[in-house]
PDB file of C-alpha atoms in Angstrom:
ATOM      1  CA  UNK A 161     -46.853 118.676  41.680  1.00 45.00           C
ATOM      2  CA  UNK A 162     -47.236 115.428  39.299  1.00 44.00           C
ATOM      3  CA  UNK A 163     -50.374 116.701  37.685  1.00 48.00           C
ATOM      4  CA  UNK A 164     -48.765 120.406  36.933  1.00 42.00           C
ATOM      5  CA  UNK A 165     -45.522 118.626  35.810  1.00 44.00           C
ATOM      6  CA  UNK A 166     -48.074 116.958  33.687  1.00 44.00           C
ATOM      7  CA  UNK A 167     -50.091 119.563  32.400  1.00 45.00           C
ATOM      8  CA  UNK A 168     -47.006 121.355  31.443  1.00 45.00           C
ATOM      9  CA  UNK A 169     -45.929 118.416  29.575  1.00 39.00           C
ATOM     10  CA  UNK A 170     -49.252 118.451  27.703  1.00 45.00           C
ATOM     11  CA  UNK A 171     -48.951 122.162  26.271  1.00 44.00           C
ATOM     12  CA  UNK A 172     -45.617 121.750  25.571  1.00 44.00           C
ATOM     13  CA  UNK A 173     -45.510 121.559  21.770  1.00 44.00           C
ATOM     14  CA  UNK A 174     -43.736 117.812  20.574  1.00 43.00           C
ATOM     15  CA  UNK A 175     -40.119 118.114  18.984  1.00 44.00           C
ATOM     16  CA  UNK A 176     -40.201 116.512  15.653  1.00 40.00           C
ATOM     17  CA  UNK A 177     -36.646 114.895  14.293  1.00 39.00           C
ATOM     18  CA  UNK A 178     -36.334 115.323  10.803  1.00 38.00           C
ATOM     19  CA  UNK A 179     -35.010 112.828   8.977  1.00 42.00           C
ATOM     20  CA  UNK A 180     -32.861 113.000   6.160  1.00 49.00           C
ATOM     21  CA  UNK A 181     -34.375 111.323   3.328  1.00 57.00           C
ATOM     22  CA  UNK A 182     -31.898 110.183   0.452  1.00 62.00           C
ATOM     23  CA  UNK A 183     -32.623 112.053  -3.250  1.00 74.00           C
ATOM     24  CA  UNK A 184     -34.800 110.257  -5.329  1.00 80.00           C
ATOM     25  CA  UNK A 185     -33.053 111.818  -8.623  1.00 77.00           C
ATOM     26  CA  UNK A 186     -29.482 110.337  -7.393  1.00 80.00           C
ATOM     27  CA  UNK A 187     -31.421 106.875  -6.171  1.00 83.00           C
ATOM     28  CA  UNK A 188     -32.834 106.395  -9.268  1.00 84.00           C
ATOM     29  CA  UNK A 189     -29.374 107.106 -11.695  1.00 83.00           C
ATOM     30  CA  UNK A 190     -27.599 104.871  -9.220  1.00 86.00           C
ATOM     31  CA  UNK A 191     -30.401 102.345  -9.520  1.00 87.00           C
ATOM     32  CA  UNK A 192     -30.856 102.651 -13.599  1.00 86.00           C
ATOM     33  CA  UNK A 193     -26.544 102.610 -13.709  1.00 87.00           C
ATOM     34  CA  UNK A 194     -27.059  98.997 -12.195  1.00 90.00           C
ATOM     35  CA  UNK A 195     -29.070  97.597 -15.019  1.00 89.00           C
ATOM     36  CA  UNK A 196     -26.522  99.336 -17.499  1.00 91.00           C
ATOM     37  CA  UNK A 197     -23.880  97.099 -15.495  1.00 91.00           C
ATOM     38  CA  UNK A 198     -25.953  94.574 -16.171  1.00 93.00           C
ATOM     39  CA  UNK A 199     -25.763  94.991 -20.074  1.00 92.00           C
ATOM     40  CA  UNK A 200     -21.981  95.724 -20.333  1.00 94.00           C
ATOM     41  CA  UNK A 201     -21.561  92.549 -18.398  1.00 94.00           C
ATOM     42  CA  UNK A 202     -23.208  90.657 -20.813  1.00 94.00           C
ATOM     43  CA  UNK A 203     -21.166  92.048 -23.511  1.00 94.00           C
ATOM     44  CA  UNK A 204     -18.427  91.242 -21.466  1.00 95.00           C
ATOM     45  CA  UNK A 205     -19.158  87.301 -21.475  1.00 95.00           C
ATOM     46  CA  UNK A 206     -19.828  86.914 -24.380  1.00 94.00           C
ATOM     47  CA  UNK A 207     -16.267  88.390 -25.785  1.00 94.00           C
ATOM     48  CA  UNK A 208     -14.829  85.605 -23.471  1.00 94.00           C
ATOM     49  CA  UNK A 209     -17.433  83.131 -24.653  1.00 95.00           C
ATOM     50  CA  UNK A 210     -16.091  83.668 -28.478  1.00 93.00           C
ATOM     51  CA  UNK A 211     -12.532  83.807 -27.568  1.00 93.00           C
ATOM     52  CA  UNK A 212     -13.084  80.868 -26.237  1.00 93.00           C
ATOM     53  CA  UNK A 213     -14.447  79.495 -28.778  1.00 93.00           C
ATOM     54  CA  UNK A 214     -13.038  81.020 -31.508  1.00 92.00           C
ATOM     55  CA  UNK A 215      -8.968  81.125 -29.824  1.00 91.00           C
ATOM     56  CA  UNK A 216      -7.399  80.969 -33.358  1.00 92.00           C
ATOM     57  CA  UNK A 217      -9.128  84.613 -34.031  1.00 91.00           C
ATOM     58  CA  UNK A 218      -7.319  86.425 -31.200  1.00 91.00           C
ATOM     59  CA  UNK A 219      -4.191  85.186 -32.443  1.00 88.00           C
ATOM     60  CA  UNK A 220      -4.042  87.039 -35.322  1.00 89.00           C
ATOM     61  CA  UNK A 221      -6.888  89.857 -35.355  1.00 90.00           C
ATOM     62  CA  UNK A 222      -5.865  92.032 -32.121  1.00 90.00           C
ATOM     63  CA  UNK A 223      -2.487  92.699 -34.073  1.00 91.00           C
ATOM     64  CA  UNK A 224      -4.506  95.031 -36.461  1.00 92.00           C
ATOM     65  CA  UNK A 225      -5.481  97.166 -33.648  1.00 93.00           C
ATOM     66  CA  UNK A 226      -3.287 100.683 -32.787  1.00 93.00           C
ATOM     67  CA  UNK A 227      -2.813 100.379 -29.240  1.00 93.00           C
ATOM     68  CA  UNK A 228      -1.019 103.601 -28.693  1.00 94.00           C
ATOM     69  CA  UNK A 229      -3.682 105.760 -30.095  1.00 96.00           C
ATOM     70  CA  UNK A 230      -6.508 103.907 -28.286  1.00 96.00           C
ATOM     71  CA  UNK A 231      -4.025 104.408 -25.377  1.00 96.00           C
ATOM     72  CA  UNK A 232      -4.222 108.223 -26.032  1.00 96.00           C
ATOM     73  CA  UNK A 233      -7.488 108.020 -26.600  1.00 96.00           C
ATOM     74  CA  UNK A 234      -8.558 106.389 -23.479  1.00 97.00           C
ATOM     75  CA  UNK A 235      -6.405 108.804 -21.143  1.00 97.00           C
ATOM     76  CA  UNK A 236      -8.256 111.804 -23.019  1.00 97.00           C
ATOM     77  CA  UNK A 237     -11.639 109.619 -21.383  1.00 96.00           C
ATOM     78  CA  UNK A 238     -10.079 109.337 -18.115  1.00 96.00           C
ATOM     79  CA  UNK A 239      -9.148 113.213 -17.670  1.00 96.00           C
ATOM     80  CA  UNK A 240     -12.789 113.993 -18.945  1.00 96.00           C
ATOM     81  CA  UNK A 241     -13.565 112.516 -15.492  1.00 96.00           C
ATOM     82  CA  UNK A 242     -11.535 114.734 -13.804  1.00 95.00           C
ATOM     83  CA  UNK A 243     -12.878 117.668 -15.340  1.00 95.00           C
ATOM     84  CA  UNK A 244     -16.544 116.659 -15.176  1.00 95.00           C
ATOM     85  CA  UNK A 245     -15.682 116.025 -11.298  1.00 95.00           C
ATOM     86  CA  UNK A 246     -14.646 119.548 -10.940  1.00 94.00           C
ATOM     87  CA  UNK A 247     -17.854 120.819 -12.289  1.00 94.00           C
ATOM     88  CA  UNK A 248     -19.555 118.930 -10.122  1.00 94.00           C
ATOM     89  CA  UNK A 249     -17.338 120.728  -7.084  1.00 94.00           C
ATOM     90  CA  UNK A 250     -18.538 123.666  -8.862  1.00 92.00           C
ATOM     91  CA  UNK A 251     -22.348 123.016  -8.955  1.00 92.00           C
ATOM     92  CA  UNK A 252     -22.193 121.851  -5.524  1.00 91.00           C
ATOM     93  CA  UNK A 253     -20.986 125.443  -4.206  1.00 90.00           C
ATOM     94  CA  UNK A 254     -23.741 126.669  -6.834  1.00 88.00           C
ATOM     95  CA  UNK A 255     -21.355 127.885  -9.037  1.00 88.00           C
ATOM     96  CA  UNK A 256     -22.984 127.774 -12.204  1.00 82.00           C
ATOM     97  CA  UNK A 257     -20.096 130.170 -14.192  1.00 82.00           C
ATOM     98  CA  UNK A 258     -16.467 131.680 -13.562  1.00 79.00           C
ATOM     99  CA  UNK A 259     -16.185 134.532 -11.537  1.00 73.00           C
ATOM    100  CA  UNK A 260     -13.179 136.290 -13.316  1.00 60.00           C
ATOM    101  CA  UNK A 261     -14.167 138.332 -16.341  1.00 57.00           C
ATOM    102  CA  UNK A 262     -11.440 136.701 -18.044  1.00 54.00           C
ATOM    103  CA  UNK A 263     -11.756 133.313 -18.091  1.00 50.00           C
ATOM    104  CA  UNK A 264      -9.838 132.367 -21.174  1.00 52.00           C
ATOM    105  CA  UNK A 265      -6.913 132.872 -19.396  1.00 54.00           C
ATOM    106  CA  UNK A 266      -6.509 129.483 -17.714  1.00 53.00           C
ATOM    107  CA  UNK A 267      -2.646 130.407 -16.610  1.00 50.00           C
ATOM    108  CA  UNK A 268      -3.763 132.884 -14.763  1.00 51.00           C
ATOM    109  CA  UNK A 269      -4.869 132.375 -10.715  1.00 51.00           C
ATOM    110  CA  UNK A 270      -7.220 135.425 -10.714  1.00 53.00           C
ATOM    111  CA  UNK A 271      -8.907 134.769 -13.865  1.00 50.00           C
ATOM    112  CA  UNK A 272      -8.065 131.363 -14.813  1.00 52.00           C
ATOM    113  CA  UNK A 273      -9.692 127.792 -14.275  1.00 54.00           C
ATOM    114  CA  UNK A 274      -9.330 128.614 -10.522  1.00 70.00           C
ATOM    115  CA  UNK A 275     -12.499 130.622 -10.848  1.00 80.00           C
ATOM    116  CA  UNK A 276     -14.355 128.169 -13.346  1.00 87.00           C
ATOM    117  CA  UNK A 277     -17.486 127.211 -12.481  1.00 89.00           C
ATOM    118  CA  UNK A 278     -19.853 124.505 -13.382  1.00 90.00           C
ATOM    119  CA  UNK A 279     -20.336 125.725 -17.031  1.00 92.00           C
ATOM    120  CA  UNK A 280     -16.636 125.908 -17.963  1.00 92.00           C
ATOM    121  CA  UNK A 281     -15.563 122.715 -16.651  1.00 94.00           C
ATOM    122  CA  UNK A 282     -18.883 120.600 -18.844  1.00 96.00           C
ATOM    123  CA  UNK A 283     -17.829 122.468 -21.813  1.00 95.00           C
ATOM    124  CA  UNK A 284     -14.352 121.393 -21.307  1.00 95.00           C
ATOM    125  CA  UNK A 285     -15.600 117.843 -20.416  1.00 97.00           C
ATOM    126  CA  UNK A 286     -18.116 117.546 -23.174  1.00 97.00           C
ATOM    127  CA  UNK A 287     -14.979 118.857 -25.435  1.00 97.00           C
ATOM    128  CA  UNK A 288     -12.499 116.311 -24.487  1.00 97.00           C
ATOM    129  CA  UNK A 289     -15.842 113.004 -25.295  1.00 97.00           C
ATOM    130  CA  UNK A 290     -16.230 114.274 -28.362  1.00 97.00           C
ATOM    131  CA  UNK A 291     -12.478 113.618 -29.171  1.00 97.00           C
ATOM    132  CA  UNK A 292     -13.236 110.957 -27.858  1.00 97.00           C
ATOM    133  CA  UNK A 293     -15.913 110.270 -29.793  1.00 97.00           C
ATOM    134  CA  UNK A 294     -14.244 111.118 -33.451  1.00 97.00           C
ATOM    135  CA  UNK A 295     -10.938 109.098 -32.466  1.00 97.00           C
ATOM    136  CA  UNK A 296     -13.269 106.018 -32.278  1.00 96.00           C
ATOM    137  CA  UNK A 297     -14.255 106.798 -35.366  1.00 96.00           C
ATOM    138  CA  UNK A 298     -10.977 107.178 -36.982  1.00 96.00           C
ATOM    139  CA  UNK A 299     -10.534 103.951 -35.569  1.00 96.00           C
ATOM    140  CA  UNK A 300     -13.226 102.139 -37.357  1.00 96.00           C
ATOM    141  CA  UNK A 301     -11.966 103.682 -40.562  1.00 95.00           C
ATOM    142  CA  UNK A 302      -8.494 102.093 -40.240  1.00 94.00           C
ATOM    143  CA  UNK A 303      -9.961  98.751 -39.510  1.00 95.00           C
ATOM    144  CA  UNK A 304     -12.278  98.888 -41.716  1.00 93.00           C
ATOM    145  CA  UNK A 305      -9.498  99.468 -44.311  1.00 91.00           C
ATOM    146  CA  UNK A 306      -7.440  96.570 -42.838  1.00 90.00           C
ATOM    147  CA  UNK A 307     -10.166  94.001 -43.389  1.00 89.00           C
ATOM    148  CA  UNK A 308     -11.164  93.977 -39.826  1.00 91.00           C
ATOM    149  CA  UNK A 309     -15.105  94.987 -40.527  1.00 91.00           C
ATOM    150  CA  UNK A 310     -18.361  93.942 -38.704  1.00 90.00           C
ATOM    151  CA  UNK A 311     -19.082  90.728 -40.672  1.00 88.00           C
ATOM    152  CA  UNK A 312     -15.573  90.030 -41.142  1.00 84.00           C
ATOM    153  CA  UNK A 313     -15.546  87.268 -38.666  1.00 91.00           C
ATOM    154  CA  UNK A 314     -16.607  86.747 -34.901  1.00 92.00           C
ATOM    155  CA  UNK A 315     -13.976  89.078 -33.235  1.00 94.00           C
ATOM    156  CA  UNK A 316     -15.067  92.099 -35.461  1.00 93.00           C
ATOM    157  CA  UNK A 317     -18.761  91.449 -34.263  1.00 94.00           C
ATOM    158  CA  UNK A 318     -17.660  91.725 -30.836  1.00 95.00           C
ATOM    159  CA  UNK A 319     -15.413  94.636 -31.273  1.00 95.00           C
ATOM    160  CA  UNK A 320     -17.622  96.427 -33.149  1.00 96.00           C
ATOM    161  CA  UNK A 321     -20.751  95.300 -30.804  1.00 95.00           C
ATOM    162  CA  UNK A 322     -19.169  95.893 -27.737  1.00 95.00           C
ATOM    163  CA  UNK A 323     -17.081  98.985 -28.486  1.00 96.00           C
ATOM    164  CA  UNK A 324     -19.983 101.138 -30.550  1.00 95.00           C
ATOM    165  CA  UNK A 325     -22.409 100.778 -27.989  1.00 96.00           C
ATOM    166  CA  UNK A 326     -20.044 102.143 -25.231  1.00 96.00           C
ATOM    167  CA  UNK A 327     -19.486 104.904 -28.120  1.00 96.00           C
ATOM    168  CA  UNK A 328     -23.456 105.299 -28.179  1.00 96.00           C
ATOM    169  CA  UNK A 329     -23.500 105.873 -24.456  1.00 96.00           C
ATOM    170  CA  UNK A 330     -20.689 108.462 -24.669  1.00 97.00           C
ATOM    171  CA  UNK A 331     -22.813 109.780 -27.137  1.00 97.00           C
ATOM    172  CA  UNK A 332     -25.452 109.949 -24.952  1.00 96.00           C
ATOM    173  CA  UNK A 333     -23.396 111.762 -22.433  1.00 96.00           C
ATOM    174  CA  UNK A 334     -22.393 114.584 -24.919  1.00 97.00           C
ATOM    175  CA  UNK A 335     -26.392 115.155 -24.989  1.00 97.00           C
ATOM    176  CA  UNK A 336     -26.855 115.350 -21.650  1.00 96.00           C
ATOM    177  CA  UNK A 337     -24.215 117.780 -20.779  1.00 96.00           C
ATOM    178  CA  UNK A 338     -25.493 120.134 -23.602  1.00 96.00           C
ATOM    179  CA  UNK A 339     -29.125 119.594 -21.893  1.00 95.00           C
ATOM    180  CA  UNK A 340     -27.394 120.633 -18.660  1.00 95.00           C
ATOM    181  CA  UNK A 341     -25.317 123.593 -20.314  1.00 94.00           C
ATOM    182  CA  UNK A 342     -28.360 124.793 -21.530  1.00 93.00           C
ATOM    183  CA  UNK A 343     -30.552 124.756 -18.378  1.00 90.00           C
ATOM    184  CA  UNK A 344     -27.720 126.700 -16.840  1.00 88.00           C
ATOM    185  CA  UNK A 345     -28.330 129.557 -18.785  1.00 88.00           C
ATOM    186  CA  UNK A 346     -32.004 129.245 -19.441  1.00 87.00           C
ATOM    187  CA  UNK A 347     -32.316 129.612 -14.936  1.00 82.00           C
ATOM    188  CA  UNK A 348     -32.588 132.567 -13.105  1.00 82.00           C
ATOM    189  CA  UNK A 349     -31.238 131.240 -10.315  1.00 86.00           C
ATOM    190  CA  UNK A 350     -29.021 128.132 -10.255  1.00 84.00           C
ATOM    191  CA  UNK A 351     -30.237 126.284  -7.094  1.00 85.00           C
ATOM    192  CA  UNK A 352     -30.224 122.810  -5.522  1.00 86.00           C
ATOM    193  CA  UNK A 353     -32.088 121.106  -8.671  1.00 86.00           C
ATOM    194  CA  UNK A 354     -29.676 122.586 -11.433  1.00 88.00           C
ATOM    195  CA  UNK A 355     -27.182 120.931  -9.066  1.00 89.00           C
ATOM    196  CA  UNK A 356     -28.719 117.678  -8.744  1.00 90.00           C
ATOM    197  CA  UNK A 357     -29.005 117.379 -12.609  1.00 91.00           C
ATOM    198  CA  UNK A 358     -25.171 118.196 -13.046  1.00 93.00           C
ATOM    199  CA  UNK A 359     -24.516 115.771 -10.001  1.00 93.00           C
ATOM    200  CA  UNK A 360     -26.242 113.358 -11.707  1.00 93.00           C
ATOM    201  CA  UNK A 361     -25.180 113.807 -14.893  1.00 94.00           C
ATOM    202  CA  UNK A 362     -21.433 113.129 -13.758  1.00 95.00           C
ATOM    203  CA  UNK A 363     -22.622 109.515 -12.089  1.00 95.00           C
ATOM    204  CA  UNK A 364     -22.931 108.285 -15.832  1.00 96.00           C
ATOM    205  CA  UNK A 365     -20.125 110.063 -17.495  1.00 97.00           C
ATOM    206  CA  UNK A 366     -17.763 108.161 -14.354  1.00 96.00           C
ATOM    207  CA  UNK A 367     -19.897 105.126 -15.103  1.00 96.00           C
ATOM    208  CA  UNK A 368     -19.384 105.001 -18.953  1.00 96.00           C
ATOM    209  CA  UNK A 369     -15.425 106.101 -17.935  1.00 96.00           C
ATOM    210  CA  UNK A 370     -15.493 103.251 -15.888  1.00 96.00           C
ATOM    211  CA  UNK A 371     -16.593 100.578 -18.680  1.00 96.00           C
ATOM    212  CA  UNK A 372     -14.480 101.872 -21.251  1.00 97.00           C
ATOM    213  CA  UNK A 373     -11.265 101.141 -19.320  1.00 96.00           C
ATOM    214  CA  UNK A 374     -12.401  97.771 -18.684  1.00 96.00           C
ATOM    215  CA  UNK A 375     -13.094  97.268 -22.415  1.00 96.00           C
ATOM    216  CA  UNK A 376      -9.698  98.773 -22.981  1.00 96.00           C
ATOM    217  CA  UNK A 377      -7.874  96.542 -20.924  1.00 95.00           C
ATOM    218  CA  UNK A 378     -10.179  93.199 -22.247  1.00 95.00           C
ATOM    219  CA  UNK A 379      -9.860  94.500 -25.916  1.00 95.00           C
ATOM    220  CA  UNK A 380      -6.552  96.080 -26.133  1.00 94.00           C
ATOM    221  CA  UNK A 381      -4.439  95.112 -22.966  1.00 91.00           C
ATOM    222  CA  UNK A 382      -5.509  91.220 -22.151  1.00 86.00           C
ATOM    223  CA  UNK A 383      -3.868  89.056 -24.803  1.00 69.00           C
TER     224      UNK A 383
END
């Protein structure tokens, strides 16, 4: 009996356990996001290194600055999350369009942004940074006409050094969701790595969303 338990043992084929490995794509954005921390945080110190250095320049520079539009501004950024986010629901169901044949109509349930898919909600996203995007740069016109310039003094090098290169990294969004647009319509068949590139693609956009409203509330809020 032991050696045909055995020998029934032996032909019967081994059951392999797969395992689920984690995606390389999303390891490496999280990974490259980390040394992108580690930049912003070094513009971070040193705007506390010249304000502490330089404490008479706070007292009087931050009053040029229009907090209510930046205010506006930055809840325009936040809700540019939310819509990226829904894309991503969106891509994740492999939804790469709406499926009403009216989708315009965003009041409506059965051909409204309850049947967006992936595409509608970027464009909407990629929309909303590049208001973004030009109210930064109205911005740096009206401080620029009040004096408050990149040479000025050490708070407008900050300012300017700290706040454009967020605005380059929004920037840098905007290209990547027209990259990922594009590659929606250029498949035949939007599958699990047009996903993965939209899934992706919102880990930065939350990232740079992220940084922004702790430059707003260093730069604008923190007095």
């Amino acid at each position: 009996m032991a050696r045909v338990a055995t020998a029934s043992l032996a032909e019967t084929p081994q059951q392999h356990v797969g395992v689920n490995r984690p995606n390389m794509v999303q390891v490496g954005t999280i990974v490259w996001l980390a040394s992108e921390l580690m930049f912003f945080a070094g513009l971070f110190a040193m705007y506390f290194t010249i304000r502490a250095v330089r404490p008479e320049l706070w007292a009087t520079q931050p009053e040029k600055l229009n907090i209510p539009f930046s205010t506006v501004n930055t809840i325009n950024l936040v809700l540019s999350s939310v819509w990226c986010q829904m894309g991503v629901f969106a891509a994740e169901r492999f939804q790469p369009r709406s499926r009403g044949d009216r989708w315009w109509k965003i009041w409506t349930r059965e051909h409204g942004w309850f049947t967006w898919g992936m595409r509608e909600w970027y464009v909407l996203t990629y929309i909303a940074g590049a208001l973004f995007i030009a109210g930064q740069v109205f911005e740096y016109a009206s401080l620029t006409g009040d004096g408050l310039t990149v040479s000025a003094n050490s708070y407008g090098s900050i300012f300017y050094l700290a706040t454009g290169f967020h605005g380059l990294h929004v920037t840098g969004g905007l290209i990547a969701f027209l990259l990922i647009i594009g590659r929606s319509f250029a498949a035949k068949r939007f599958g699990h790595a047009e996903a993965t590139s939209a899934i992706v693609t919102s880990y930065y956009w939350h990232f740079v969303d992220v940084v922004w409203i702790g430059l707003f509330f260093v730069i604008y809020v923190l007095k």
